Each structure stands twice: as structure tokens, then as C-alpha cells.
Short mmCIF file of C-alpha atoms in Angstrom, two decimals:
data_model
loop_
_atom_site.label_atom_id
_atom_site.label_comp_id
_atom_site.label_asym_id
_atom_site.label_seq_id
_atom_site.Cartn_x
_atom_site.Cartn_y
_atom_site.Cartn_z
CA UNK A 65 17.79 -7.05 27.69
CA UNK A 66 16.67 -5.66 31.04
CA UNK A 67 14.28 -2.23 30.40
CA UNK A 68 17.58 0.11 31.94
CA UNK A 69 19.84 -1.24 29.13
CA UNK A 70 17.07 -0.58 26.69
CA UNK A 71 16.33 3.04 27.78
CA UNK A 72 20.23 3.57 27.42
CA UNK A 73 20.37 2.19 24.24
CA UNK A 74 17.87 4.05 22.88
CA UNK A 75 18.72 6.85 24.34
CA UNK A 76 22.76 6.44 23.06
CA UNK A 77 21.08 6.20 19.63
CA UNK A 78 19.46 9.03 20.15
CA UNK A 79 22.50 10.91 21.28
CA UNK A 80 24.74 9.51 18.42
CA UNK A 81 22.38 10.16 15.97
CA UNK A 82 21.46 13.90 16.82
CA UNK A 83 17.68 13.28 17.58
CA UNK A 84 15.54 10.18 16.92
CA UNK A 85 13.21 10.77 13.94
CA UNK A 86 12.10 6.99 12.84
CA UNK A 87 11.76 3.60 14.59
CA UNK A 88 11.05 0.61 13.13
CA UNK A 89 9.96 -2.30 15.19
CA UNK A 90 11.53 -5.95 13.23
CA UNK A 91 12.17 -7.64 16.14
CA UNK A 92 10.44 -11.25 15.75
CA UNK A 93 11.37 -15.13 16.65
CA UNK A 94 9.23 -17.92 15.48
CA UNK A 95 9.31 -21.28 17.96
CA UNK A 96 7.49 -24.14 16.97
CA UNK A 97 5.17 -25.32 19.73
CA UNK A 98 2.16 -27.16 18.68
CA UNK A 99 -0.23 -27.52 21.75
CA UNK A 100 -1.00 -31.56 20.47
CA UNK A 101 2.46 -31.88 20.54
CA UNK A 102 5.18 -30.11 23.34
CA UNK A 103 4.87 -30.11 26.96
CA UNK A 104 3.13 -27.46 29.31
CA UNK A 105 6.25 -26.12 30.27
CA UNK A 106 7.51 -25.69 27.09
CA UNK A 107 4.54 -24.17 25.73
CA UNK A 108 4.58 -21.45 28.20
CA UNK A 109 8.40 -21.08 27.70
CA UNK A 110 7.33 -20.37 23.75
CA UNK A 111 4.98 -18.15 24.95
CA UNK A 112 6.74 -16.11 27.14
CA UNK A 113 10.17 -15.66 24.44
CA UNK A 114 8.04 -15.28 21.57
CA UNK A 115 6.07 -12.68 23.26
CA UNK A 116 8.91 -10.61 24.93
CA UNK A 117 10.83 -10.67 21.57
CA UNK A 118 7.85 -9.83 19.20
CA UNK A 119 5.50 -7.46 21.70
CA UNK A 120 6.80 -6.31 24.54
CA UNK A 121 10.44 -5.28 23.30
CA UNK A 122 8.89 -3.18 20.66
CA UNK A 123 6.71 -1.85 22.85
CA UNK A 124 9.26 -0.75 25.54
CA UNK A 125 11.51 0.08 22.24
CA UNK A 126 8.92 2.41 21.58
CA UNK A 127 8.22 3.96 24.83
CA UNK A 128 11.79 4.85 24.88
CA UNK A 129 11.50 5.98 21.33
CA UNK A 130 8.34 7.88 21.81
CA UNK A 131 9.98 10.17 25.06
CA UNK A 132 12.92 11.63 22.01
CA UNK A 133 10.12 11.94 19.24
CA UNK A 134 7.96 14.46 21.40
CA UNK A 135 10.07 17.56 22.29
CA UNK A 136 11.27 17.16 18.11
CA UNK A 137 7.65 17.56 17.22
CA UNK A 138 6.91 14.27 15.89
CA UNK A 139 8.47 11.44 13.67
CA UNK A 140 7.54 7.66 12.49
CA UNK A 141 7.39 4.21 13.62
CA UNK A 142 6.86 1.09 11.70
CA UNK A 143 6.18 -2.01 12.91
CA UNK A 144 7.07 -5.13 11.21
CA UNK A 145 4.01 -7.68 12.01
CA UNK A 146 3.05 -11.00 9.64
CA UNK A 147 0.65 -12.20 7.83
CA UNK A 148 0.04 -14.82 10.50
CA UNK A 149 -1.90 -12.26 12.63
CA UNK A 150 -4.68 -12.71 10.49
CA UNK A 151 -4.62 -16.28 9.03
CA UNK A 152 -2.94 -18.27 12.59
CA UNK A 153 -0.24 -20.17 13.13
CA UNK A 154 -1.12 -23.25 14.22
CA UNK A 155 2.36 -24.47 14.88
CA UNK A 156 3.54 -21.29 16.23
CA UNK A 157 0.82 -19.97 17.78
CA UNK A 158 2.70 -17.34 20.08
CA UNK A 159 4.29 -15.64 16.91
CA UNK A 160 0.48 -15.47 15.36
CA UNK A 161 -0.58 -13.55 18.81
CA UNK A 162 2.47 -12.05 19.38
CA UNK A 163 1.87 -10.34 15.59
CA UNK A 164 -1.50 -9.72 16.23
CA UNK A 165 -1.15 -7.74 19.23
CA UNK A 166 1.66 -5.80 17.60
CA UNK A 167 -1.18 -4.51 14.71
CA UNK A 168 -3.48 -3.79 17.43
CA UNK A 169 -0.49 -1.76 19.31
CA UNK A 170 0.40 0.09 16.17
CA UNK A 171 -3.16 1.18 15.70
CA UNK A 172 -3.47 2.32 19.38
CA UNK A 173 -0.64 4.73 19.26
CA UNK A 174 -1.63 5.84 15.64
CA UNK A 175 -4.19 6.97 17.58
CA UNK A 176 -2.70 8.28 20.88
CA UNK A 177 0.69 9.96 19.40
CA UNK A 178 -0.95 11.56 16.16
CA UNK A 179 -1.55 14.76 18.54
CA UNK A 180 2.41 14.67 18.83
CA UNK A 181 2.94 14.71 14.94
CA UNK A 182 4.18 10.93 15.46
CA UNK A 183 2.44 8.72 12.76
CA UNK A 184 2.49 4.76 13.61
CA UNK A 185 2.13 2.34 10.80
CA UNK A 186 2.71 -1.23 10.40
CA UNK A 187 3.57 -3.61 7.16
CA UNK A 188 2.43 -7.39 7.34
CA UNK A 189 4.58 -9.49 5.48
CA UNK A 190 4.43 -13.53 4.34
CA UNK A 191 7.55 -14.93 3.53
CA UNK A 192 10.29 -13.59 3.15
CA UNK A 193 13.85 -14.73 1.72
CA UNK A 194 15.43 -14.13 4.46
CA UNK A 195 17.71 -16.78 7.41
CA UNK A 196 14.31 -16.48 9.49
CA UNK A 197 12.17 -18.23 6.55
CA UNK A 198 14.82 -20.58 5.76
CA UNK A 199 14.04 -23.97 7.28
CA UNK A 200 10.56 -23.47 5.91
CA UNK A 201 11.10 -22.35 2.24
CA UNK A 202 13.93 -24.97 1.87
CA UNK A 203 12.00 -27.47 3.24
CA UNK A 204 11.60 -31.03 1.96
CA UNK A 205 9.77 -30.13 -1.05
CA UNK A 206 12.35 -27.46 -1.98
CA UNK A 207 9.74 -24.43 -0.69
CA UNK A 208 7.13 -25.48 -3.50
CA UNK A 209 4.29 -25.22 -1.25
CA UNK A 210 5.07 -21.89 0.41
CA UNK A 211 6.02 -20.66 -3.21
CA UNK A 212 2.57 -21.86 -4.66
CA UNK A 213 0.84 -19.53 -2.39
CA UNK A 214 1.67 -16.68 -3.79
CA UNK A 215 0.43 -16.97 -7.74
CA UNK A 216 3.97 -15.15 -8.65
CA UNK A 217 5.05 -18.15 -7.55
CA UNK A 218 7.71 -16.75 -4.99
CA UNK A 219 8.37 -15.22 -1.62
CA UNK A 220 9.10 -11.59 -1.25
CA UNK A 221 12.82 -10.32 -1.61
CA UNK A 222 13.57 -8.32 1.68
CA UNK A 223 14.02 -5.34 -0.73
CA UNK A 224 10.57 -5.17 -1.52
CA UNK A 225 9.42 -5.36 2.44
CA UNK A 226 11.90 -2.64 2.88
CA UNK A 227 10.77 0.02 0.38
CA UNK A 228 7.55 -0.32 1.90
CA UNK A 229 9.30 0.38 4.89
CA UNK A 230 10.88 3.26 3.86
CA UNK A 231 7.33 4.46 2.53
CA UNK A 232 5.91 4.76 5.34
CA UNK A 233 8.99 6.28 7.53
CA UNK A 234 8.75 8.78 5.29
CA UNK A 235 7.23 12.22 6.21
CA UNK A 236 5.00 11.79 2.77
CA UNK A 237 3.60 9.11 4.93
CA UNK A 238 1.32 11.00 7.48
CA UNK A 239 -2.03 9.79 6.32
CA UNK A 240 -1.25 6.36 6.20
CA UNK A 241 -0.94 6.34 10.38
CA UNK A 242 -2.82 3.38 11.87
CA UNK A 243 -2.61 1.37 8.50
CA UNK A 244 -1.42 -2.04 8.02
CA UNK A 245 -0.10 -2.73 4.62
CA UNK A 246 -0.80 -6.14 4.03
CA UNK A 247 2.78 -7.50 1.62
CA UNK A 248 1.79 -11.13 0.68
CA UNK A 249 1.71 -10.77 -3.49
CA UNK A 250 -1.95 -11.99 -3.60
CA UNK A 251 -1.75 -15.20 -1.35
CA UNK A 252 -4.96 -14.65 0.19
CA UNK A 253 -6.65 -13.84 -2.89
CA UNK A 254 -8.20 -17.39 -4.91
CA UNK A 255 -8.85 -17.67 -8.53
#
């Protein structure tokens, strides 16, 4: 989407909904490029959709965003980042970057906009049952593996991503600007 359609967009939204109050940023694609293993061209072709899907949309998203919050005195915005910006992706290592600049874009504006009353927060998800996760979680071994990470033995439900979500668009959820709310159900943690 070229950055006029976007501002019009936005700004429609804005129109049809009487104001903008709350962005959330879940835009995100996940190409498998392994550097051992695809071409130079088509690494930088994963580089350059994963990055203008996962970063710089939501960032132009929320420029847009940002120019209705002001004059309204403030509002939210929650980004929707991974758990691969801290651990890598090896296989996808765009959508590891691409995540991990999105944190580090959340935090600046946290920053920068809480003058505005405009609180910036992000949640960082593992997997989740949803089509994106698919392949992966019905894989071969019938999503053991990604299962077993977890010691509930599961992937999240998009329910419970989304009342963090809500959380944190809410106006109770001023203080947490600039956090990242890590949603894995103890994966990282070892016995």
C-alpha cells in the first residue's frame, strides 16, 4: 500500500469512527530464508517484504495514527512483536529483526509521545494458534516440539494474546508505556 492510501485509510477510520483513540500494530509475515540455503536475491527480497510488512507499515500506520491522537489529548498503541526478537530466528531471520526493531520503536515513542498523553506498549508473543503458526505447529511431528516448549504443554489461544491486548489499550494502562509484555507461558524459563 503506497503511504497516500495509508494516510487515507487511516484517516477514513478516523472519520468513521469519530476520533482515533487506540492502534494496534499486528501486522507481521514470516518467510523462510535461511542464509546457507536461498539465493542473494531472494534473501534481500525476504528482507525487504518482511521488513515493510512488520516495521515500516506500522510505523507509517502510526505516524498517521499519531497526527489524530494529538489534538484528542492522547490515546494508545500496541504493538504486536514476537518472541523471536529476543531468542532469533535463524530460518527467518528478517521476521526476528523486523520484531526487534518494532520493540525498540515502541519504546522510542513511549518515550517521545508520553508528553501527548499517548502511551506505547508492546506484547511479545510465541506461538500462537492461529493460520500464521500453522505449518509449524502441525508439522511432521504433529507440533510436539513447539508444544514441549512451553511446560503447559501448548501454544497460546489468540484470546489470551488479545486480553493482554486489550490491557494495555486500556486507559488503566498508562504506566505500563514503553513495556514489553513478554506472552510465552514460561518457555524461556528451564527446570
Amino acid at each position: 500500500m503506497c503511504s497516500s492510501d495509508l494516510r487515507r485509510l487511516v484517516d477514513e477510520a478516523a472519520v468513521g469512527l469519530g476520533g482515533l483513540d487506540v492502534l494496534v500494530n499486528n501486522a507481521g509475515i514470516y518467510v523462510t530464508h535461511p542464509i546457507t540455503e536461498v539465493s542473494y536475491e531472494d534473501w534481500q527480497a525476504a528482507w525487504q517484504r518482511t521488513l515493510a510488512v512488520n516495521l515500516t507499515g506500522p510505523a507509517n500506520v502510526t505516524w498517521c495514527a499519531v497526527q489524530h491522537m494529538i489534538p484528542r489529548g492522547g490515546g494508545r498503541i500496541v504493538n504486536v512483536s514476537s518472541r523471536g526478537a529476543f531468542r532469533g530466528e535463524p530460518g527467518q531471520p528478517a521476521y526476528g529483526a523486523s520484531k526487534g526493531g518494532l520493540n525498540s520503536f515502541g519504546q522510542s515513542l513511549a518515550i517521545a509521545l508520553a508528553p501527548y498523553g499517548i502511551a506505547v506498549s508492546t506484547v511479545a508473543p510465541g506461538f500462537v494458534d492461529t493460520e500464521m503458526a500453522a505449518e509449524r505447529v502441525n508439522g511432521p511431528d504433529g507440533g510436539a516440539e513447539v508444544r514441549a516448549q512451553s511446560p503447559f504443554n501448548r501454544i497460546a489461544r489468540p484470546e489470551e494474546i488479545a486480553s493482554a491486548v486489550l490491557y494495555l489499550a486500556s486507559p488503566e494502562a498508562e504506566w505500563a508505556s514503553g513495556t514489553i509484555v513478554d506472552l510465552n507461558g514460561a518457555s524461556y524459563l528451564r527446570p
